[in-house]
XYZ file of C-alpha atoms in Angstrom:
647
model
C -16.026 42.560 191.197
C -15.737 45.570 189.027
C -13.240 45.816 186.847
C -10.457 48.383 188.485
C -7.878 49.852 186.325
C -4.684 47.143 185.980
C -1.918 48.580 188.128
C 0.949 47.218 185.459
C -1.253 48.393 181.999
C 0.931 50.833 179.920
C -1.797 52.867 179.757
C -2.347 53.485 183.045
C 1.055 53.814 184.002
C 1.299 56.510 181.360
C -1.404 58.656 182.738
C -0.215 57.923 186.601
C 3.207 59.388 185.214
C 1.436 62.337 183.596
C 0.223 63.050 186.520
C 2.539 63.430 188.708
C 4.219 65.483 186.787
C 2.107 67.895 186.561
C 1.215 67.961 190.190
C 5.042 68.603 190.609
C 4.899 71.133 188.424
C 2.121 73.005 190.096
C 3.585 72.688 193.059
C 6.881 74.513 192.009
C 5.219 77.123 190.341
C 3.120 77.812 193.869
C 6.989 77.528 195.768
C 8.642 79.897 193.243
C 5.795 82.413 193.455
C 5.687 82.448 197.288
C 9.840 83.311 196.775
C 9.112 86.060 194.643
C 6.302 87.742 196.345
C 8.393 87.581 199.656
C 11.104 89.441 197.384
C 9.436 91.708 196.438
C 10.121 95.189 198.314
C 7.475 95.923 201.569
C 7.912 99.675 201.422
C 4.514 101.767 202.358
C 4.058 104.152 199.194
C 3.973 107.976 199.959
C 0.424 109.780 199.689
C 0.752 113.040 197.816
C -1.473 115.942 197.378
C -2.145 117.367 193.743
C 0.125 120.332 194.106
C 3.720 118.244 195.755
C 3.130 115.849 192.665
C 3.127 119.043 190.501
C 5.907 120.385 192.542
C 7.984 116.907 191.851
C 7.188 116.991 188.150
C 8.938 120.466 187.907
C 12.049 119.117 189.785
C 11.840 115.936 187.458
C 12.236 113.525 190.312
C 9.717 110.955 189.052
C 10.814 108.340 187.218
C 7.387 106.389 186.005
C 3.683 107.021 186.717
C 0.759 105.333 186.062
C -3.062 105.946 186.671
C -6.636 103.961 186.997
C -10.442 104.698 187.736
C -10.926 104.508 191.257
C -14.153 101.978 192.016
C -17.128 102.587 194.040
C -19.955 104.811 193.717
C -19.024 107.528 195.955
C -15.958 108.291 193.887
C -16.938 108.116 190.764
C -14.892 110.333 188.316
C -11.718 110.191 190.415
C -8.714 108.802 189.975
C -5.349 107.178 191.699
C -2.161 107.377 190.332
C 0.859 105.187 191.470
C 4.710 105.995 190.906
C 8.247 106.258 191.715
C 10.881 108.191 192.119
C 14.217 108.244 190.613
C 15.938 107.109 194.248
C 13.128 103.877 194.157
C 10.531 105.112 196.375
C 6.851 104.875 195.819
C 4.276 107.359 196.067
C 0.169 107.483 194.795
C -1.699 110.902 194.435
C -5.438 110.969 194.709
C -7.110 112.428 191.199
C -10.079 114.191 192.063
C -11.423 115.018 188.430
C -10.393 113.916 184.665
C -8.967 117.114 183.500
C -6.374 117.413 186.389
C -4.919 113.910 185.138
C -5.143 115.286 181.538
C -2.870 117.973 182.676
C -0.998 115.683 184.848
C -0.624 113.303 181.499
C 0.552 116.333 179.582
C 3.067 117.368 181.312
C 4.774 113.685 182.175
C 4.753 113.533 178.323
C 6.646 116.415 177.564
C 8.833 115.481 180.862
C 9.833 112.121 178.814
C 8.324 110.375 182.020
C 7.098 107.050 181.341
C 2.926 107.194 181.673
C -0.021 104.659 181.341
C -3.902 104.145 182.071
C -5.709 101.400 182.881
C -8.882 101.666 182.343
C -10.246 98.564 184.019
C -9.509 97.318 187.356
C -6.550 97.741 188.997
C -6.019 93.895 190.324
C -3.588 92.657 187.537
C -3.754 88.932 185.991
C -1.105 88.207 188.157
C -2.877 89.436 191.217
C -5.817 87.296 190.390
C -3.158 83.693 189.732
C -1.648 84.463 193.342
C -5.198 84.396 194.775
C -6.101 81.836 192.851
C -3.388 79.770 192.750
C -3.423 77.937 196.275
C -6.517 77.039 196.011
C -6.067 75.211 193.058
C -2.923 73.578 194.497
C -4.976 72.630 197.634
C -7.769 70.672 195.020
C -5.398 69.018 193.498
C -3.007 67.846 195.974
C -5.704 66.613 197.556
C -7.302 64.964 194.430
C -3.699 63.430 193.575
C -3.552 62.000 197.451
C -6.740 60.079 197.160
C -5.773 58.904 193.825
C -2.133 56.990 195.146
C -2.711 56.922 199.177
C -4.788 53.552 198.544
C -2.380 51.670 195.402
C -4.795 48.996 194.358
C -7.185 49.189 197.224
C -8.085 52.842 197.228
C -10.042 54.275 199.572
C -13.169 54.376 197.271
C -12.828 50.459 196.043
C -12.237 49.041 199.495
C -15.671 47.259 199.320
C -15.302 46.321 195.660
C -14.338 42.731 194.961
C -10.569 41.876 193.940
C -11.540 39.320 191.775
C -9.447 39.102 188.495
C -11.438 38.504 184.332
C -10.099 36.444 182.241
C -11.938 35.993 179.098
C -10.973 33.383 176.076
C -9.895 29.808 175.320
C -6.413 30.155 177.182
C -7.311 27.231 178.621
C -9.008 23.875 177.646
C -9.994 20.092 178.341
C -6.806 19.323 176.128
C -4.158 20.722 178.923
C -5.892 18.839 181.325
C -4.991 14.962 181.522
C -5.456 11.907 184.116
C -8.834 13.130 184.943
C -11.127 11.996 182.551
C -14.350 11.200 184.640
C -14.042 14.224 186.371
C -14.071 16.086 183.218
C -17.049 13.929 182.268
C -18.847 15.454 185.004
C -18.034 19.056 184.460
C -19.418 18.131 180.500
C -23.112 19.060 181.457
C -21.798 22.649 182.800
C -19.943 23.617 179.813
C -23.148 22.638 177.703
C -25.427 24.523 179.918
C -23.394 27.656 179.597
C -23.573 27.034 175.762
C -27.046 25.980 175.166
C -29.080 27.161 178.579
C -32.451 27.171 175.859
C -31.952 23.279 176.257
C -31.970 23.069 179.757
C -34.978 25.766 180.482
C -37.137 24.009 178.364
C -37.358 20.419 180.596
C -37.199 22.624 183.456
C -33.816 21.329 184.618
C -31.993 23.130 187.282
C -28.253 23.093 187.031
C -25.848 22.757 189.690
C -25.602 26.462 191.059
C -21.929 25.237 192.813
C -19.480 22.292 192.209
C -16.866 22.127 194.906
C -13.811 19.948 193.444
C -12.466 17.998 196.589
C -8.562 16.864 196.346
C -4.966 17.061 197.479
C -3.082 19.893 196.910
C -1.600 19.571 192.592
C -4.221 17.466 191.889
C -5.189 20.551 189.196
C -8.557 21.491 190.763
C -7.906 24.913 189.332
C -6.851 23.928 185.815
C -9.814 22.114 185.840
C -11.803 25.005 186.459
C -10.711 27.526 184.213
C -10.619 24.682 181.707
C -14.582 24.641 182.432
C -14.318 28.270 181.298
C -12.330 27.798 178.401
C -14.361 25.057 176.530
C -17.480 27.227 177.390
C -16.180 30.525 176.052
C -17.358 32.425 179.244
C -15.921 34.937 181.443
C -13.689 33.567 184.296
C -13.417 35.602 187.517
C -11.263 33.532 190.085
C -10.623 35.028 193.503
C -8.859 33.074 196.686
C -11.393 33.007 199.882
C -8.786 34.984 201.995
C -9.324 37.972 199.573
C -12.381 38.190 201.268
C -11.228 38.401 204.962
C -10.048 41.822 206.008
C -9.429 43.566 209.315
C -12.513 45.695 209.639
C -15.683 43.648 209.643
C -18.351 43.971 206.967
C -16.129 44.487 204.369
C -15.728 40.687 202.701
C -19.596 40.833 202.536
C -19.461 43.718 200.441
C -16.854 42.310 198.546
C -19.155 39.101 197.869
C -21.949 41.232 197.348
C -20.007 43.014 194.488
C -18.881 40.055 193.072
C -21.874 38.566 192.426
C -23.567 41.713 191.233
C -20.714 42.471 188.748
C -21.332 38.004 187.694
C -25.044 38.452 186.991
C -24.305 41.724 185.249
C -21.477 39.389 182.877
C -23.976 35.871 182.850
C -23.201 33.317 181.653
C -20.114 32.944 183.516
C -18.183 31.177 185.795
C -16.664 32.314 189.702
C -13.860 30.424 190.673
C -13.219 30.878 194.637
C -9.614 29.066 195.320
C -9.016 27.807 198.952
C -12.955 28.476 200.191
C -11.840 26.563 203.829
C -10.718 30.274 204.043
C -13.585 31.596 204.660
C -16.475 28.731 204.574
C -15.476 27.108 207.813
C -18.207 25.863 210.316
C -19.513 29.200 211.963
C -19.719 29.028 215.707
C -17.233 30.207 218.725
C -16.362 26.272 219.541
C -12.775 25.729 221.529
C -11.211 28.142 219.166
C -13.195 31.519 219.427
C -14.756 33.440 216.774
C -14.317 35.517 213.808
C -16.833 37.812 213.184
C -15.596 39.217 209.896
C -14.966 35.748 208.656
C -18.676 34.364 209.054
C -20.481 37.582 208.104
C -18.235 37.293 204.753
C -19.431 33.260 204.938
C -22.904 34.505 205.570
C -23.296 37.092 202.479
C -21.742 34.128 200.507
C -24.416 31.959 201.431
C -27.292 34.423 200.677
C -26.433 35.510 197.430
C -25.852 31.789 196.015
C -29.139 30.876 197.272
C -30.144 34.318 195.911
C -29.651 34.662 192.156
C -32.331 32.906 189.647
C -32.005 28.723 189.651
C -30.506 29.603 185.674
C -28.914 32.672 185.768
C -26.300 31.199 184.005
C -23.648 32.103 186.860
C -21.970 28.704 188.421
C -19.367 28.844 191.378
C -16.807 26.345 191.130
C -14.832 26.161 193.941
C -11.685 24.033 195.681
C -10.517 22.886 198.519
C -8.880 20.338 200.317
C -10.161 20.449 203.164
C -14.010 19.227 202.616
C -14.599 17.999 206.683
C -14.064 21.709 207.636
C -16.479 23.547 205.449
C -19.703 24.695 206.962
C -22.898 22.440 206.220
C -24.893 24.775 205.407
C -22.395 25.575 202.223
C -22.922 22.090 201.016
C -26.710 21.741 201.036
C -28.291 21.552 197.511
C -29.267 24.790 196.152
C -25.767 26.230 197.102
C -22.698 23.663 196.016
C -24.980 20.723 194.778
C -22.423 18.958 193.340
C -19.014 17.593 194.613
C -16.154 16.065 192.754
C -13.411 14.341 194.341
C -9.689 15.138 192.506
C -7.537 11.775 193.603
C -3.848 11.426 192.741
C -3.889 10.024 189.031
C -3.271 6.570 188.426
C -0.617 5.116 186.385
C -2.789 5.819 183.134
C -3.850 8.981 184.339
C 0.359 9.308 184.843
C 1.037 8.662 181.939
C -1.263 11.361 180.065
C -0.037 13.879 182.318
C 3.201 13.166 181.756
C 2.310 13.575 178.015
C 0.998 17.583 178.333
C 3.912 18.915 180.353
C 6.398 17.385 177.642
C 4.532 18.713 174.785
C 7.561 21.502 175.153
C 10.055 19.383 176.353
C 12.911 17.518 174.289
C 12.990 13.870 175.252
C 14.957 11.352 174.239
C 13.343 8.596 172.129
C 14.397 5.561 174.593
C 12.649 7.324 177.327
C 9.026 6.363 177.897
C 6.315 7.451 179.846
C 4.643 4.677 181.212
C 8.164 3.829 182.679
C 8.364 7.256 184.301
C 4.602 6.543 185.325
C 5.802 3.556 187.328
C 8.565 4.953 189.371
C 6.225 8.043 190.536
C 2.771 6.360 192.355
C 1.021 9.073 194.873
C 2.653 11.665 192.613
C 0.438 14.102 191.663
C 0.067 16.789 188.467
C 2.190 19.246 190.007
C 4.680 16.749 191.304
C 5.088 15.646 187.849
C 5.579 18.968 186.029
C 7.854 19.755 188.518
C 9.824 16.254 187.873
C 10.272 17.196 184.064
C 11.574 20.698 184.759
C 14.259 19.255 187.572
C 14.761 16.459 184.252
C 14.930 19.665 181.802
C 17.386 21.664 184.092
C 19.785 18.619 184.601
C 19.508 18.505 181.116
C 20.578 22.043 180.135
C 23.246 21.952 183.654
C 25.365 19.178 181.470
C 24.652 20.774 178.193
C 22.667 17.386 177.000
C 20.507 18.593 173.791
C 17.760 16.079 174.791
C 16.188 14.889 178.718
C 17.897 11.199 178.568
C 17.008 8.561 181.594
C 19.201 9.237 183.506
C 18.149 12.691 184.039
C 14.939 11.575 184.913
C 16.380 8.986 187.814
C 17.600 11.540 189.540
C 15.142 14.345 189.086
C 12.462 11.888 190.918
C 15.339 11.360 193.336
C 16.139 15.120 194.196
C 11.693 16.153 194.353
C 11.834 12.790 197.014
C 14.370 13.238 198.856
C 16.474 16.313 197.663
C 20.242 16.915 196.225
C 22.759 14.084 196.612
C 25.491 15.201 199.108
C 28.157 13.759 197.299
C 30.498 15.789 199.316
C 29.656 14.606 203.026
C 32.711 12.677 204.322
C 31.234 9.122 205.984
C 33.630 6.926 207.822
C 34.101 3.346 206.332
C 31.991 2.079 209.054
C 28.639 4.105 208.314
C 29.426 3.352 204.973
C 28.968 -0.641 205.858
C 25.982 0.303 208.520
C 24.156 1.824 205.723
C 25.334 -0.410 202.499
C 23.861 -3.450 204.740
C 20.806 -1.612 205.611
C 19.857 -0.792 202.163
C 20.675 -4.608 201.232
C 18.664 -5.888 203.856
C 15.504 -4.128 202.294
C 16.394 -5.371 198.919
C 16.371 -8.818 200.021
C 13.160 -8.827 201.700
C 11.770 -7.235 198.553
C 12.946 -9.965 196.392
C 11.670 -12.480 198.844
C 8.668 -11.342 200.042
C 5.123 -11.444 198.007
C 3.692 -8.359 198.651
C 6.506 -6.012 200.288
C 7.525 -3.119 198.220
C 9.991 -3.564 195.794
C 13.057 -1.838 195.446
C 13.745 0.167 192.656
C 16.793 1.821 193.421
C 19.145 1.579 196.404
C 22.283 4.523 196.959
C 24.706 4.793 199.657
C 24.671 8.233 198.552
C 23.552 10.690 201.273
C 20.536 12.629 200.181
C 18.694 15.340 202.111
C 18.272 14.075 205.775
C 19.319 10.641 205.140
C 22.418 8.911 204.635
C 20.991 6.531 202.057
C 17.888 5.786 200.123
C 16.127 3.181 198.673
C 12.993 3.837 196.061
C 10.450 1.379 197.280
C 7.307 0.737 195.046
C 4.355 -2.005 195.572
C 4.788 -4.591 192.373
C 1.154 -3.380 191.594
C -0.594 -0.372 192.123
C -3.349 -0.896 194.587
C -5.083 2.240 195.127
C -8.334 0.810 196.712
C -8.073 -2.182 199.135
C -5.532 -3.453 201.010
C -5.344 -7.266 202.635
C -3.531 -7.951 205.788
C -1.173 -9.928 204.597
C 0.093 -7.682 201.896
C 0.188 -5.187 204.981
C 1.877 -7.342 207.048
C 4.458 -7.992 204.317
C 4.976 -4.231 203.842
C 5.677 -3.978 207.686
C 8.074 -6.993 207.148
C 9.906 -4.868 204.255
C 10.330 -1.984 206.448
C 12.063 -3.792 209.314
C 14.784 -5.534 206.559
C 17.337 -2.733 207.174
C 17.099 -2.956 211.222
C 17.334 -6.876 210.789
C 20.546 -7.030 208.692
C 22.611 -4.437 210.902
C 21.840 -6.907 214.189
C 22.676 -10.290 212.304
C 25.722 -8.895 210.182
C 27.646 -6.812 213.228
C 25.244 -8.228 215.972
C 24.860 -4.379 216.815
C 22.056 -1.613 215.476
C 22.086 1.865 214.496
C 19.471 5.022 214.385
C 19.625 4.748 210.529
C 15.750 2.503 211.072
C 13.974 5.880 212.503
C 11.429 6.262 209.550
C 10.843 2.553 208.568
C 9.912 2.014 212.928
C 7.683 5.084 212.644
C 5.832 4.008 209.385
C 6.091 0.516 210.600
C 4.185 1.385 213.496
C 1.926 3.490 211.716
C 0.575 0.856 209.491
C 0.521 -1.793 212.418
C -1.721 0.416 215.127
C -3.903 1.271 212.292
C -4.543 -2.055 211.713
C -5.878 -2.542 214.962
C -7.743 0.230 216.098
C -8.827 1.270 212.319
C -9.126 -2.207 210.146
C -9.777 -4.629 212.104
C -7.031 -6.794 211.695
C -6.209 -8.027 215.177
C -7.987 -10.579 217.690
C -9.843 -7.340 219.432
C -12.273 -7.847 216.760
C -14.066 -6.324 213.910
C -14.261 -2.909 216.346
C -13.040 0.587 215.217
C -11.001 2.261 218.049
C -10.066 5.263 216.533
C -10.950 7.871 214.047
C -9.045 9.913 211.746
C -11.158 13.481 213.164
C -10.920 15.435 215.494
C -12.846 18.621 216.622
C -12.695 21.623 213.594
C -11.233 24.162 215.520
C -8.222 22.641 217.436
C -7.593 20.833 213.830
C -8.674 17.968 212.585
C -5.328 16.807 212.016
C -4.460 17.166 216.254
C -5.516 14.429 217.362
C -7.760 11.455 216.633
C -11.359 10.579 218.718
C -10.655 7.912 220.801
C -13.246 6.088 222.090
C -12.326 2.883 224.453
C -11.446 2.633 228.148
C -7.607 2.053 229.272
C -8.005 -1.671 229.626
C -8.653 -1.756 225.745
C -5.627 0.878 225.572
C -3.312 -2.079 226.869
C -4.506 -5.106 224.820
C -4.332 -1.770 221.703
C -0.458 -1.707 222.824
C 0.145 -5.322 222.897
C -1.976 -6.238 219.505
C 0.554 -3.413 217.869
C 3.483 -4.896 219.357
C 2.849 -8.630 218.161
C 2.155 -7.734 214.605
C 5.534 -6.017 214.683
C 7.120 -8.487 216.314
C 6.096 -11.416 214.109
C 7.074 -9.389 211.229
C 10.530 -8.739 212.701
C 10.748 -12.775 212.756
C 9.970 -12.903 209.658
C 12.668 -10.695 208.289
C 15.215 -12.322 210.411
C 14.293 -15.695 209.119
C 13.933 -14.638 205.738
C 17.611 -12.899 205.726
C 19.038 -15.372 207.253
C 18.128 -17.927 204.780
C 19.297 -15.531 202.162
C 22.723 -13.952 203.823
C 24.510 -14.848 200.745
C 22.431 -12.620 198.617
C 22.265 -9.657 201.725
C 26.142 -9.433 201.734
C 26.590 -9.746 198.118
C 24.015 -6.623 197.428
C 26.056 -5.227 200.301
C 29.878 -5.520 198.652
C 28.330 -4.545 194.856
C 26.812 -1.617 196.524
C 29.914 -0.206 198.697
C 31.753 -1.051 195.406
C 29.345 1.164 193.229
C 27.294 2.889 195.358
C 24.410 3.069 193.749
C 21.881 -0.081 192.327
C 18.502 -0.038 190.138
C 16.185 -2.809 189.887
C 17.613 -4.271 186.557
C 21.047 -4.433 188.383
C 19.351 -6.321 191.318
C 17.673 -8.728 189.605
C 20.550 -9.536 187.968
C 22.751 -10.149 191.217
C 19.478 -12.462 192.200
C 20.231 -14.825 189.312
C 23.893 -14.810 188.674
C 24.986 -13.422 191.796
C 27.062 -10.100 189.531
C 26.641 -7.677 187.653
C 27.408 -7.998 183.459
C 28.854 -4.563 183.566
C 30.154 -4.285 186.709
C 32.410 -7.352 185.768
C 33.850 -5.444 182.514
C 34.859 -2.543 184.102
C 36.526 -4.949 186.880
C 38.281 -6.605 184.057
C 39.282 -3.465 182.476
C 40.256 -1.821 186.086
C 42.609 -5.302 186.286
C 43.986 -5.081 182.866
C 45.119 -1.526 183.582
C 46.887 -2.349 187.053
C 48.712 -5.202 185.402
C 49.775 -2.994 182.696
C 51.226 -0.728 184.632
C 52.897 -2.559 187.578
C 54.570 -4.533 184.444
C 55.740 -0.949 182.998
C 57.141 -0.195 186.658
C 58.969 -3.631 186.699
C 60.836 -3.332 182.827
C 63.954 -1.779 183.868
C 64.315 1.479 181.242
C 66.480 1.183 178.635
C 70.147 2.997 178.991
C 71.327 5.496 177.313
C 73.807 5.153 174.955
């Protein structure tokens, strides 16, 4: 977990961008001075003796000479001298003594022929760069390679952890709402990273892991770097697949560096995100094995039973899958303590709701506790995602403030999606599903315990060509009785009920309500006990870890028991189905006047069908029938007064 350089920090980007340049720039130089030296003329030079140079001196053919000490011991007082000629040729003479190139010198003087000495070694500065000047390219080419070739994982920090620091109160208990005894139990941890003195003293050991258990958006994570926040601690949060690589070995180094790097920062907190990733039971099993995955699980388990009982480092992880995670992870001494994240209730709604309008412009008629009750099984992130739909129907009609209305249909569109306002439907589907949609709304007016409805459209929406909002009149979150069950079942088979007694025919539109129907009848069979089989539990919600526990379900009675399973599911339904057909056919004045109002308008909310329950209309729909009259009377009278003649 060391602390690489930030890939998108100015200052880094700066010095990458230095850099390069200057690797470019080296490597031009080397180009252009390879051009020029393969420029540069081949020619052999001419050897001359003493006297022809002499002879060329009188005949003034040279046009530049030069001369230098010639190195080595056995020619020590001699001397070379290079030239040229006026027609470009080259020539050196051997020197043999100093007062023949005196002479020499002399007369090139009074020749006006260019002369010079050097009087140290004849390998020129730019001799030496040329030799020297590859080599250096070579270094740092091959520096500059290994600095890119890798991006963020270079070659040199493949081991090292990729967990990311954050450090100050970004984030507290106060943007965290609806979970008030879980933060009650995270209390302790944030005082132990405060005050540790406290703890040491009684000789307390605290929790060395909490693993928060939940649904996905329940805000496991906030709740964790909250944890961080209120303690004033360093927060390194990693996911458990940044561990898993392709070469095994390596996610045990990185665990082994990320704990190192902890200790090296305590007190602080690790945050691992998803751990199912890579704390799944160990073994080969059905599915086969991963060695890289349980030697990264393995390393994980040593070094959290490794570090001191109050080292002041504490892993918080998350997950939502809890049944998948290895046992030995869970055993005391590693994650001692797990919390369970539920869906909030309507309270803890209600407080959520609260945070994520805290930037939000809401109208003063709108309250939360009535947004609360239209969203149940909705969880943080469903509900910040709710206001933002809210907000961007908002700003899409250029409304200064979220109003009601934009909050109906934002819980509409994260249900069930976009209204399709644009689908043609014949006048017959339009009846199929007006009825359907009716027949529910009658059996939740009737019914004790079957879900009311909210809202009703003939407006097709995502999948479905209409939708009705059902909620339970009170939240039950806990227990369930079998009659309110059986009512719910009842409910569901309303809409299949009212197409067969209204055009003694059915249609497909009863898919989902058969399959959750069904769902909530077998289960009362083989899982509740709610059937004359007994007080025996047929099946289990499990199944084995590596085909998915989500497959399939255990199963344990013979095929005999299978049958009476079939026929106990099938009676519950079909009592329920009597039900709704007695029930709607007691009330088929109310079913076909929901029906009409809602082909008429399209769309109903509860206020609007209570309202048709006791005076069989609707207040407004009744003015704007009135005014709709008034209007055609107006004008067929206008198209009956003959128009006045000219005169």
């Amino acid at each position: 977990m060391a602390q690489a350089k930030k890939p998108n920090d100015p200052k880094n980007m700066k010095f990458n961008q230095i850099g390069n340049i200057v690797v470019i720039l080296l490597i031009l130089v080397f180009v252009f001075s390879i051009i020029w030296s393969f420029t540069q003329t081949n020619e052999q030079p001419r050897t001359l003796s003493v006297t022809a140079l002499y002879s060329e001196l009188e005949e003034n053919n040279i046009s530049e000479m030069q001369s230098s000490p010639i190195t080595g011991e056995a020619n020590v007082g001699s001397f070379i001298i290079q030239g040229s000629f006026k027609d470009g040729t080259l020539f050196n003479v051997e020197i043999p003594n100093s007062s023949t190139l005196d002479e020499i010198r002399i007369r090139a003087t009074l020749q006006g022929i260019p002369y010079s000495h050097l009087r140290a070694s004849t390998y020129s500065f730019w001799n030496i760069l040329f030799v020297l000047l590859p080599i250096i390219l070579i270094v740092v080419f091959i520096t500059f390679f290994m600095r890119t070739s890798g991006g963020n994982n270079r070659a040199f920090d493949f081991g090292k952890s990729k967990a990311k620091i954050n450090r100050g109160k970004t984030t507290t208990f106060k943007n965290v709402a609806g979970v008030d005894e879980e933060k009650e139990e995270l209390a302790e941890l944030i005082d132990f990273l405060k005050n540790p003195k406290k703890y040491v003293a009684l000789g307390a050991r605290i929790p060395k892991g909490v693993l928060l258990v939940g649904p996905p958006g329940t805000g496991k994570t906030l709740l964790a770097r909250a944890v961080a926040g209120e303690a004033n601690v360093p927060f390194y949060s990693i996911s458990g697949s940044d561990f898993v690589e392709m070469f095994v070995g390596v996610g045990a180094s990185r665990v082994r560096d990320m704990f190192k790097t902890a200790q090296a920062n305590s007190p602080c907190i690790i945050f691992i995100d998803e751990i199912d990733a890579v704390g799944r039971q160990r073994g080969t099993g059905l599915g086969g094995g991963h060695d890289e995955r349980e030697q990264t699980l393995n390393q994980l388990l040593v070094e959290m039973d490794g570090f001191g009982a109050n080292s002041g480092v504490i892993v918080i992880a998350a997950t939502n899958r809890a049944d998948v995670l290895d046992p030995a992870l869970l055993r005391p001494g590693r994650f001692d303590r797990q919390i369970t994240v539920n869906r909030p209730d309507i309270r803890g709604r209600v407080e959520i709701l609260k945070v994520h309008a805290r930037n939000k412009r809401i109208h003063s008629s709108v309250t939360f506790d009535e947004i609360a009750r239209r969203t149940p099984g909705f969880t943080g992130a469903d509900l910040e995602n709710l206001l933002n739909e809210a907000a961007l129907l908002a700003a899409r009609a250029n409304k200064p403030e979220i109003k009601i209305y934009h909050i109906d249909e934002a819980v509409d569109r994260v249900m069930m999606g976009p209204a399709k306002k644009s689908r043609i439907m014949s006048k017959k589907e339009r009846e199929f599903i007006a009825y359907h949609e009716a027949g529910h709304a009658v059996l939740g007016l009737k019914l004790d315990n079957a879900n009311i409805v909210h809202k009703v459209t003939i407006i097709p929406r995502g999948r479905a060509g209409g939708y009705n909002l059902m909620l339970p009149q009170e939240e039950q979150t806990m227990l369930m009785t079998r009659k309110a069950l059986r009512d719910q079942i009842t409910g569901l088979l309303g809409g299949r009920v009212a197409e067969e007694i209204t055009f003694d025919e059915v249609s497909t539109g009863a898919h989902n309500d058969f399959q959750r129907a069904t769902q909530i009848a077998r289960a009362m069979v083989t899982e509740y006990g709610m059937s004359s089989l007994g007080t025996v539990q047929y099946e289990q919600r499990s199944g084995n870890v590596f085909l998915g526990r989500d497959y399939n379900v255990d199963k344990s009675f013979s095929d005999t028991v299978a049958l009476e399973i079939d026929t106990e599911v099938r009676k519950i339904i079909d009592e329920a189905y009597q039900i709704a057909t007695r029930v709607i056919k007691e009330n088929q004045d109310l079913l076909n006047t929901i029906a009409k109002i809602l082909l008429e308008v399209e769309t109903l909310n509860k206020e609007d069908i209570d309202q048709i329950l006791e005076t069989g209309t609707i207040d407004w729909l009744e003015r704007k029938r009135e005014k709709d009259k008034e209007v055609q009377e107006k004008s067929k009278k206008e198209s009956l007064d003959p128009s006045p003649s000219s005169a």
